[in-house]
Tab-separated table of N, CA and C in Angstrom:
chain	number	residue	atom	x	y	z
A	27	UNK	N	0.834	-1.286	-0.078
A	27	UNK	CA	0.101	-0.028	0.095
A	27	UNK	C	1.029	1.191	-0.025
A	28	UNK	N	0.580	2.468	-0.933
A	28	UNK	CA	1.304	3.556	-0.885
A	28	UNK	C	0.992	4.302	0.380
A	29	UNK	N	2.011	5.149	0.454
A	29	UNK	CA	1.423	6.143	2.103
A	29	UNK	C	1.020	7.228	0.889
A	30	UNK	N	0.972	8.153	1.892
A	30	UNK	CA	0.155	9.633	1.705
A	30	UNK	C	1.211	10.279	0.586
A	31	UNK	N	2.802	10.289	1.149
A	31	UNK	CA	3.804	10.752	0.359
A	31	UNK	C	3.875	10.308	-1.132
A	32	UNK	N	3.912	9.000	-0.989
A	32	UNK	CA	3.874	8.407	-2.381
A	32	UNK	C	2.971	8.947	-3.194
A	33	UNK	N	1.525	8.978	-2.637
A	33	UNK	CA	0.722	9.589	-3.581
A	33	UNK	C	0.678	11.156	-4.019
A	34	UNK	N	1.195	11.807	-3.023
A	34	UNK	CA	1.458	13.038	-3.492
A	34	UNK	C	2.379	13.585	-4.503
A	35	UNK	N	3.546	12.463	-4.270
A	35	UNK	CA	4.344	12.467	-5.206
A	35	UNK	C	3.868	12.334	-6.727
A	36	UNK	N	3.223	10.971	-6.910
A	36	UNK	CA	2.613	10.705	-8.192
A	36	UNK	C	1.608	11.713	-8.725
A	37	UNK	N	0.850	12.375	-7.594
A	37	UNK	CA	-0.204	13.363	-8.097
A	37	UNK	C	0.744	14.663	-8.619
A	38	UNK	N	1.668	14.929	-8.024
A	38	UNK	CA	2.517	15.925	-8.368
A	38	UNK	C	3.244	15.733	-9.808
A	39	UNK	N	3.564	14.424	-10.138
A	39	UNK	CA	4.262	13.882	-11.369
A	39	UNK	C	2.943	14.340	-12.320
A	40	UNK	N	2.076	13.676	-12.030
A	40	UNK	CA	0.941	13.911	-12.979
A	40	UNK	C	0.643	15.242	-13.434
A	41	UNK	N	0.667	16.068	-12.361
A	41	UNK	CA	0.013	17.458	-12.785
A	41	UNK	C	1.213	18.219	-13.548
A	42	UNK	N	2.261	17.705	-13.206
A	42	UNK	CA	3.717	18.462	-13.817
A	42	UNK	C	3.489	17.996	-15.201
A	43	UNK	N	3.423	16.762	-15.720
A	43	UNK	CA	3.277	16.196	-16.994
A	43	UNK	C	2.017	16.843	-17.848
A	44	UNK	N	0.907	17.010	-16.990
A	44	UNK	CA	-0.271	17.547	-17.541
A	44	UNK	C	0.095	19.183	-18.003
A	45	UNK	N	0.475	19.883	-16.805
A	45	UNK	CA	1.253	21.303	-17.206
A	45	UNK	C	2.231	21.161	-18.464
A	46	UNK	N	3.020	20.462	-18.480
A	46	UNK	CA	3.957	20.699	-19.516
A	46	UNK	C	3.109	19.918	-20.895
A	47	UNK	N	2.136	19.228	-21.066
A	47	UNK	CA	1.565	19.008	-22.363
A	47	UNK	C	0.667	20.285	-22.281
A	48	UNK	N	0.145	20.647	-21.442
A	48	UNK	CA	-0.669	21.767	-21.752
A	48	UNK	C	0.285	23.296	-22.333
A	49	UNK	N	1.553	23.065	-21.643
A	49	UNK	CA	2.147	24.156	-22.468
A	49	UNK	C	2.734	24.113	-23.711
A	50	UNK	N	2.804	22.710	-24.024
A	50	UNK	CA	3.230	22.445	-25.497
A	50	UNK	C	2.057	22.871	-26.576
A	51	UNK	N	0.891	22.591	-25.974
A	51	UNK	CA	-0.362	23.084	-26.801
A	51	UNK	C	-0.634	24.411	-26.608
A	52	UNK	N	-0.191	25.364	-25.852
A	52	UNK	CA	-0.298	26.683	-26.047
A	52	UNK	C	0.695	26.973	-26.927
A	53	UNK	N	1.903	26.521	-26.907
A	53	UNK	CA	2.907	26.930	-27.742
A	53	UNK	C	2.633	26.849	-29.462
A	54	UNK	N	1.746	25.689	-29.593
A	54	UNK	CA	1.182	25.276	-30.869
A	54	UNK	C	0.088	26.313	-31.145
A	55	UNK	N	-0.663	26.704	-30.263
A	55	UNK	CA	-1.822	27.390	-30.364
A	55	UNK	C	-1.092	29.235	-31.151
A	56	UNK	N	0.179	29.697	-30.105
A	56	UNK	CA	0.538	30.935	-30.346
A	56	UNK	C	1.300	30.701	-31.581
A	57	UNK	N	2.118	29.907	-32.034
A	57	UNK	CA	2.352	29.487	-33.251
A	57	UNK	C	1.601	29.864	-34.225
A	58	UNK	N	0.177	29.145	-34.174
A	58	UNK	CA	-0.527	29.470	-35.173
A	58	UNK	C	-1.083	30.828	-35.358
A	59	UNK	N	-1.133	31.313	-34.222
A	59	UNK	CA	-1.808	32.930	-34.133
A	59	UNK	C	-0.599	33.847	-35.012
A	60	UNK	N	0.315	33.348	-34.558
A	60	UNK	CA	1.579	33.924	-35.534
A	60	UNK	C	1.675	33.930	-36.905
A	61	UNK	N	1.469	32.799	-37.195
A	61	UNK	CA	1.214	32.487	-38.970
A	61	UNK	C	0.011	33.263	-39.068
A	62	UNK	N	-1.305	33.096	-38.485
A	62	UNK	CA	-2.240	33.905	-39.142
A	62	UNK	C	-2.094	35.269	-38.943
A	63	UNK	N	-1.695	35.824	-37.992
A	63	UNK	CA	-1.234	37.334	-38.315
A	63	UNK	C	-0.383	37.652	-39.193
A	64	UNK	N	0.643	36.751	-39.538
A	64	UNK	CA	1.495	37.262	-40.890
A	64	UNK	C	0.838	37.034	-42.159
A	65	UNK	N	-0.479	36.225	-41.935
A	65	UNK	CA	-0.883	36.193	-43.193
A	65	UNK	C	-2.302	37.413	-43.412
A	66	UNK	N	-2.368	38.077	-42.275
A	66	UNK	CA	-2.910	39.062	-42.592
A	66	UNK	C	-4.541	38.752	-41.981
A	67	UNK	N	-4.815	37.746	-41.740
A	67	UNK	CA	-5.846	37.062	-40.978
A	67	UNK	C	-6.092	37.620	-39.574
A	68	UNK	N	-7.370	37.749	-39.287
A	68	UNK	CA	-8.070	38.198	-37.689
A	68	UNK	C	-7.682	36.972	-36.572
A	69	UNK	N	-7.089	37.359	-35.719
A	69	UNK	CA	-7.248	36.070	-34.599
A	69	UNK	C	-7.864	36.505	-33.573
A	70	UNK	N	-8.599	35.663	-32.950
A	70	UNK	CA	-9.357	35.908	-31.535
A	70	UNK	C	-8.571	35.301	-30.492
A	71	UNK	N	-7.674	36.429	-29.783
A	71	UNK	CA	-7.043	35.576	-28.588
A	71	UNK	C	-7.735	35.513	-27.215
A	72	UNK	N	-8.730	35.597	-27.182
A	72	UNK	CA	-9.393	35.393	-25.922
A	72	UNK	C	-9.303	34.066	-25.344
A	73	UNK	N	-9.453	33.071	-26.302
A	73	UNK	CA	-9.119	31.699	-25.802
A	73	UNK	C	-7.953	31.423	-25.516
A	74	UNK	N	-6.859	31.862	-26.471
A	74	UNK	CA	-5.528	31.527	-25.773
A	74	UNK	C	-5.174	32.570	-24.670
A	75	UNK	N	-5.521	33.259	-24.312
A	75	UNK	CA	-5.521	34.498	-23.381
A	75	UNK	C	-5.661	33.391	-21.863
A	76	UNK	N	-7.215	33.255	-22.011
A	76	UNK	CA	-7.531	32.338	-20.940
A	76	UNK	C	-6.785	31.264	-20.669
A	77	UNK	N	-6.441	30.565	-21.688
A	77	UNK	CA	-5.963	29.094	-21.224
A	77	UNK	C	-4.503	29.196	-21.009
A	78	UNK	N	-3.535	30.216	-21.290
A	78	UNK	CA	-2.503	30.505	-20.937
A	78	UNK	C	-2.445	31.289	-19.419
A	79	UNK	N	-3.280	32.064	-19.021
A	79	UNK	CA	-3.241	32.621	-17.815
A	79	UNK	C	-3.515	31.129	-17.039
A	80	UNK	N	-4.826	30.310	-17.412
A	80	UNK	CA	-5.000	29.046	-16.031
A	80	UNK	C	-3.671	28.337	-16.319
A	81	UNK	N	-3.064	27.829	-17.096
A	81	UNK	CA	-1.813	26.916	-17.122
A	81	UNK	C	-0.542	27.611	-16.377
A	82	UNK	N	-0.286	29.136	-16.502
A	82	UNK	CA	0.592	29.352	-16.038
A	82	UNK	C	0.262	29.784	-14.372
A	83	UNK	N	-0.877	30.161	-13.970
A	83	UNK	CA	-1.201	30.272	-12.760
A	83	UNK	C	-1.129	28.783	-12.089
A	84	UNK	N	-1.446	27.799	-13.087
A	84	UNK	CA	-1.164	26.101	-12.154
A	84	UNK	C	0.294	25.930	-12.209
A	85	UNK	N	0.988	26.272	-13.173
A	85	UNK	CA	2.333	26.422	-12.775
A	85	UNK	C	3.066	27.095	-11.813
A	86	UNK	N	2.742	28.264	-11.274
A	86	UNK	CA	2.971	28.867	-10.258
A	86	UNK	C	3.168	28.262	-8.770
A	87	UNK	N	1.560	27.259	-8.909
A	87	UNK	CA	1.272	26.672	-7.606
A	87	UNK	C	2.260	25.708	-7.417
A	88	UNK	N	2.730	25.162	-8.177
A	88	UNK	CA	3.651	24.105	-8.015
A	88	UNK	C	4.986	24.478	-7.381
A	89	UNK	N	5.467	23.420	-6.497
A	89	UNK	CA	6.477	23.744	-5.837
A	89	UNK	C	7.823	23.801	-6.801
A	90	UNK	N	8.832	24.656	-6.473
A	90	UNK	CA	9.686	25.357	-7.205
A	90	UNK	C	10.353	24.057	-7.462
A	91	UNK	N	10.662	22.917	-6.926
A	91	UNK	CA	11.366	22.037	-7.506
A	91	UNK	C	10.908	21.150	-8.591
A	92	UNK	N	9.130	21.099	-8.385
A	92	UNK	CA	8.692	20.341	-9.261
A	92	UNK	C	8.515	21.392	-10.565
A	93	UNK	N	8.335	22.665	-10.414
A	93	UNK	CA	8.196	23.325	-11.422
A	93	UNK	C	9.539	23.420	-12.401
A	94	UNK	N	10.656	23.357	-12.015
A	94	UNK	CA	11.862	23.844	-12.315
A	94	UNK	C	12.008	23.189	-13.843
A	95	UNK	N	11.470	21.980	-14.163
A	95	UNK	CA	11.681	21.264	-15.586
A	95	UNK	C	10.605	21.702	-16.519
A	96	UNK	N	9.754	22.759	-15.928
A	96	UNK	CA	8.913	23.458	-17.039
A	96	UNK	C	9.579	25.114	-17.289
A	97	UNK	N	10.621	25.135	-16.788
A	97	UNK	CA	11.018	26.475	-17.123
A	97	UNK	C	11.684	26.677	-18.500
A	98	UNK	N	12.404	25.526	-19.348
A	98	UNK	CA	12.528	25.890	-20.561
A	98	UNK	C	11.245	25.815	-21.750
A	99	UNK	N	10.397	25.308	-21.165
A	99	UNK	CA	8.815	25.459	-21.982
A	99	UNK	C	8.415	26.603	-21.674
A	100	UNK	N	8.660	27.111	-20.294
A	100	UNK	CA	7.955	28.227	-20.398
A	100	UNK	C	8.721	29.588	-20.779
A	101	UNK	N	9.798	29.411	-21.384
A	101	UNK	CA	10.879	30.482	-21.610
A	101	UNK	C	10.646	30.522	-23.005
A	102	UNK	N	10.379	29.490	-23.625
A	102	UNK	CA	9.929	29.269	-24.965
A	102	UNK	C	8.618	29.680	-25.341
A	103	UNK	N	7.523	29.530	-24.511
A	103	UNK	CA	6.360	30.202	-24.296
A	103	UNK	C	6.589	31.663	-24.422
A	104	UNK	N	7.195	32.272	-23.485
A	104	UNK	CA	7.218	33.568	-23.533
A	104	UNK	C	8.145	34.157	-24.787
A	105	UNK	N	9.067	33.665	-25.430
A	105	UNK	CA	9.737	34.152	-26.408
A	105	UNK	C	8.512	34.197	-27.935
A	106	UNK	N	7.695	33.178	-27.646
A	106	UNK	CA	6.487	33.112	-28.767
A	106	UNK	C	5.701	33.961	-28.696
A	107	UNK	N	5.159	34.421	-27.242
A	107	UNK	CA	4.305	35.519	-27.108
A	107	UNK	C	4.937	36.729	-27.423
A	108	UNK	N	6.282	37.068	-27.449
A	108	UNK	CA	6.728	38.225	-27.752
A	108	UNK	C	6.795	38.400	-29.252
A	109	UNK	N	6.990	37.221	-29.758
A	109	UNK	CA	6.961	37.151	-31.114
A	109	UNK	C	5.709	37.519	-31.774
A	110	UNK	N	4.320	36.993	-31.246
A	110	UNK	CA	3.186	37.570	-31.464
A	110	UNK	C	2.972	38.705	-31.083
A	111	UNK	N	3.180	39.451	-30.084
A	111	UNK	CA	3.007	40.878	-29.658
A	111	UNK	C	3.575	41.583	-30.623
A	112	UNK	N	5.130	41.342	-31.260
A	112	UNK	CA	5.508	42.170	-32.246
A	112	UNK	C	4.641	42.352	-33.520
A	113	UNK	N	4.341	40.980	-34.099
A	113	UNK	CA	3.661	40.747	-35.287
A	113	UNK	C	2.258	41.502	-35.193
A	114	UNK	N	1.385	41.385	-33.917
A	114	UNK	CA	0.376	42.314	-33.942
A	114	UNK	C	0.342	43.690	-33.794
A	115	UNK	N	1.722	44.222	-33.067
A	115	UNK	CA	1.840	45.670	-33.183
A	115	UNK	C	2.527	45.922	-34.860
A	116	UNK	N	3.235	45.147	-35.453
A	116	UNK	CA	3.347	45.568	-36.785
A	116	UNK	C	1.997	45.631	-37.695
A	117	UNK	N	1.326	44.695	-37.535
A	117	UNK	CA	0.187	44.429	-38.114
A	117	UNK	C	-0.979	45.543	-37.978
A	118	UNK	N	-1.193	45.902	-36.815
A	118	UNK	CA	-2.354	46.443	-36.198
A	118	UNK	C	-1.901	48.017	-35.590
A	119	UNK	N	-0.472	48.032	-35.251
A	119	UNK	CA	-0.086	49.281	-34.549
A	119	UNK	C	-0.409	49.369	-33.146
A	120	UNK	N	-0.706	50.796	-32.786
A	120	UNK	CA	-1.123	50.738	-31.282
A	120	UNK	C	-2.392	50.052	-31.017
A	121	UNK	N	-2.800	49.804	-30.323
A	121	UNK	CA	-4.314	49.180	-30.349
A	121	UNK	C	-5.400	50.096	-29.730
A	122	UNK	N	-4.860	51.390	-29.328
A	122	UNK	CA	-5.990	51.963	-29.274
A	122	UNK	C	-6.532	52.748	-30.447
A	123	UNK	N	-5.872	52.774	-31.685
A	123	UNK	CA	-6.142	53.248	-32.862
A	123	UNK	C	-7.392	52.187	-33.380
A	124	UNK	N	-7.659	51.239	-32.880
A	124	UNK	CA	-8.485	50.206	-33.414
A	124	UNK	C	-10.049	50.808	-32.868
A	125	UNK	N	-9.932	51.626	-31.628
A	125	UNK	CA	-11.342	52.075	-31.440
A	125	UNK	C	-12.353	52.498	-32.575
A	126	UNK	N	-11.652	52.970	-33.442
A	126	UNK	CA	-12.542	53.565	-34.794
A	126	UNK	C	-12.843	52.612	-35.361
A	127	UNK	N	-12.604	51.398	-35.143
A	127	UNK	CA	-12.990	50.117	-36.045
A	127	UNK	C	-13.740	48.974	-35.517
A	128	UNK	N	-13.640	49.179	-34.055
A	128	UNK	CA	-14.194	47.929	-33.201
A	128	UNK	C	-15.023	48.532	-32.194
A	129	UNK	N	-15.149	49.792	-31.710
A	129	UNK	CA	-15.800	50.491	-30.827
A	129	UNK	C	-14.657	50.852	-29.545
A	130	UNK	N	-14.826	51.906	-28.961
A	130	UNK	CA	-13.823	52.388	-27.981
A	130	UNK	C	-13.852	51.149	-26.707
A	131	UNK	N	-15.070	50.696	-26.369
A	131	UNK	CA	-15.294	49.615	-25.299
A	131	UNK	C	-14.311	48.649	-25.806
A	132	UNK	N	-14.665	48.031	-26.754
A	132	UNK	CA	-13.944	47.043	-27.126
A	132	UNK	C	-12.176	46.896	-27.200
A	133	UNK	N	-12.012	48.238	-27.935
A	133	UNK	CA	-10.468	48.394	-27.841
A	133	UNK	C	-9.655	48.430	-26.686
A	134	UNK	N	-10.506	49.368	-25.695
A	134	UNK	CA	-10.080	49.485	-24.443
A	134	UNK	C	-10.069	48.330	-23.688
A	135	UNK	N	-10.832	47.260	-24.036
A	135	UNK	CA	-10.730	46.213	-23.228
A	135	UNK	C	-9.715	45.211	-23.472
A	136	UNK	N	-9.525	45.077	-24.972
A	136	UNK	CA	-8.363	44.473	-25.621
A	136	UNK	C	-7.152	44.881	-24.865
A	137	UNK	N	-6.918	46.265	-25.300
A	137	UNK	CA	-5.720	46.799	-24.700
A	137	UNK	C	-5.482	46.575	-23.141
A	138	UNK	N	-6.220	46.677	-22.583
A	138	UNK	CA	-6.022	46.640	-20.835
A	138	UNK	C	-5.738	45.190	-20.887
A	139	UNK	N	-6.531	44.068	-21.441
A	139	UNK	CA	-6.044	42.701	-21.028
A	139	UNK	C	-4.718	42.305	-21.819
A	140	UNK	N	-4.268	42.997	-22.817
A	140	UNK	CA	-3.157	42.946	-23.159
A	140	UNK	C	-1.892	43.498	-22.271
A	141	UNK	N	-2.071	44.524	-21.805
A	141	UNK	CA	-1.273	45.131	-20.559
A	141	UNK	C	-1.200	44.473	-19.690
A	142	UNK	N	-2.268	43.480	-19.300
A	142	UNK	CA	-2.063	43.017	-18.072
A	142	UNK	C	-1.250	41.699	-18.084
A	143	UNK	N	-1.116	41.281	-19.008
A	143	UNK	CA	-0.434	40.141	-19.563
A	143	UNK	C	0.922	40.520	-20.267
A	144	UNK	N	0.945	41.530	-20.807
A	144	UNK	CA	2.553	41.931	-21.290
A	144	UNK	C	2.861	43.266	-21.106
A	145	UNK	N	3.328	43.368	-19.653
A	145	UNK	CA	3.459	44.870	-19.535
A	145	UNK	C	5.027	45.230	-20.004
């Protein structure tokens, strides 16, 4: 019979593996978003933003020693987010300019959410 510590370790490993898999999926979503922006297509970032926040929040909750193996994947994710941000800025410029096209409330909301995650 396994003791509680063994069960905790097994759960931690499972959580870390699930987080790692989720990070890889998010990287793929970001790569797709980068490609779509480069093609001049509109990208809905709301789902990507929410999923990224959930996974990163979960990773932060892991003990440091358990989260350490996730660092390279998270660094890669940050680089891809930087690339996406650069491409969006090149494509659309400063987001407040979008207020004339999508309404000031929508543009302000998008801009505010972006600043929260990309200070």
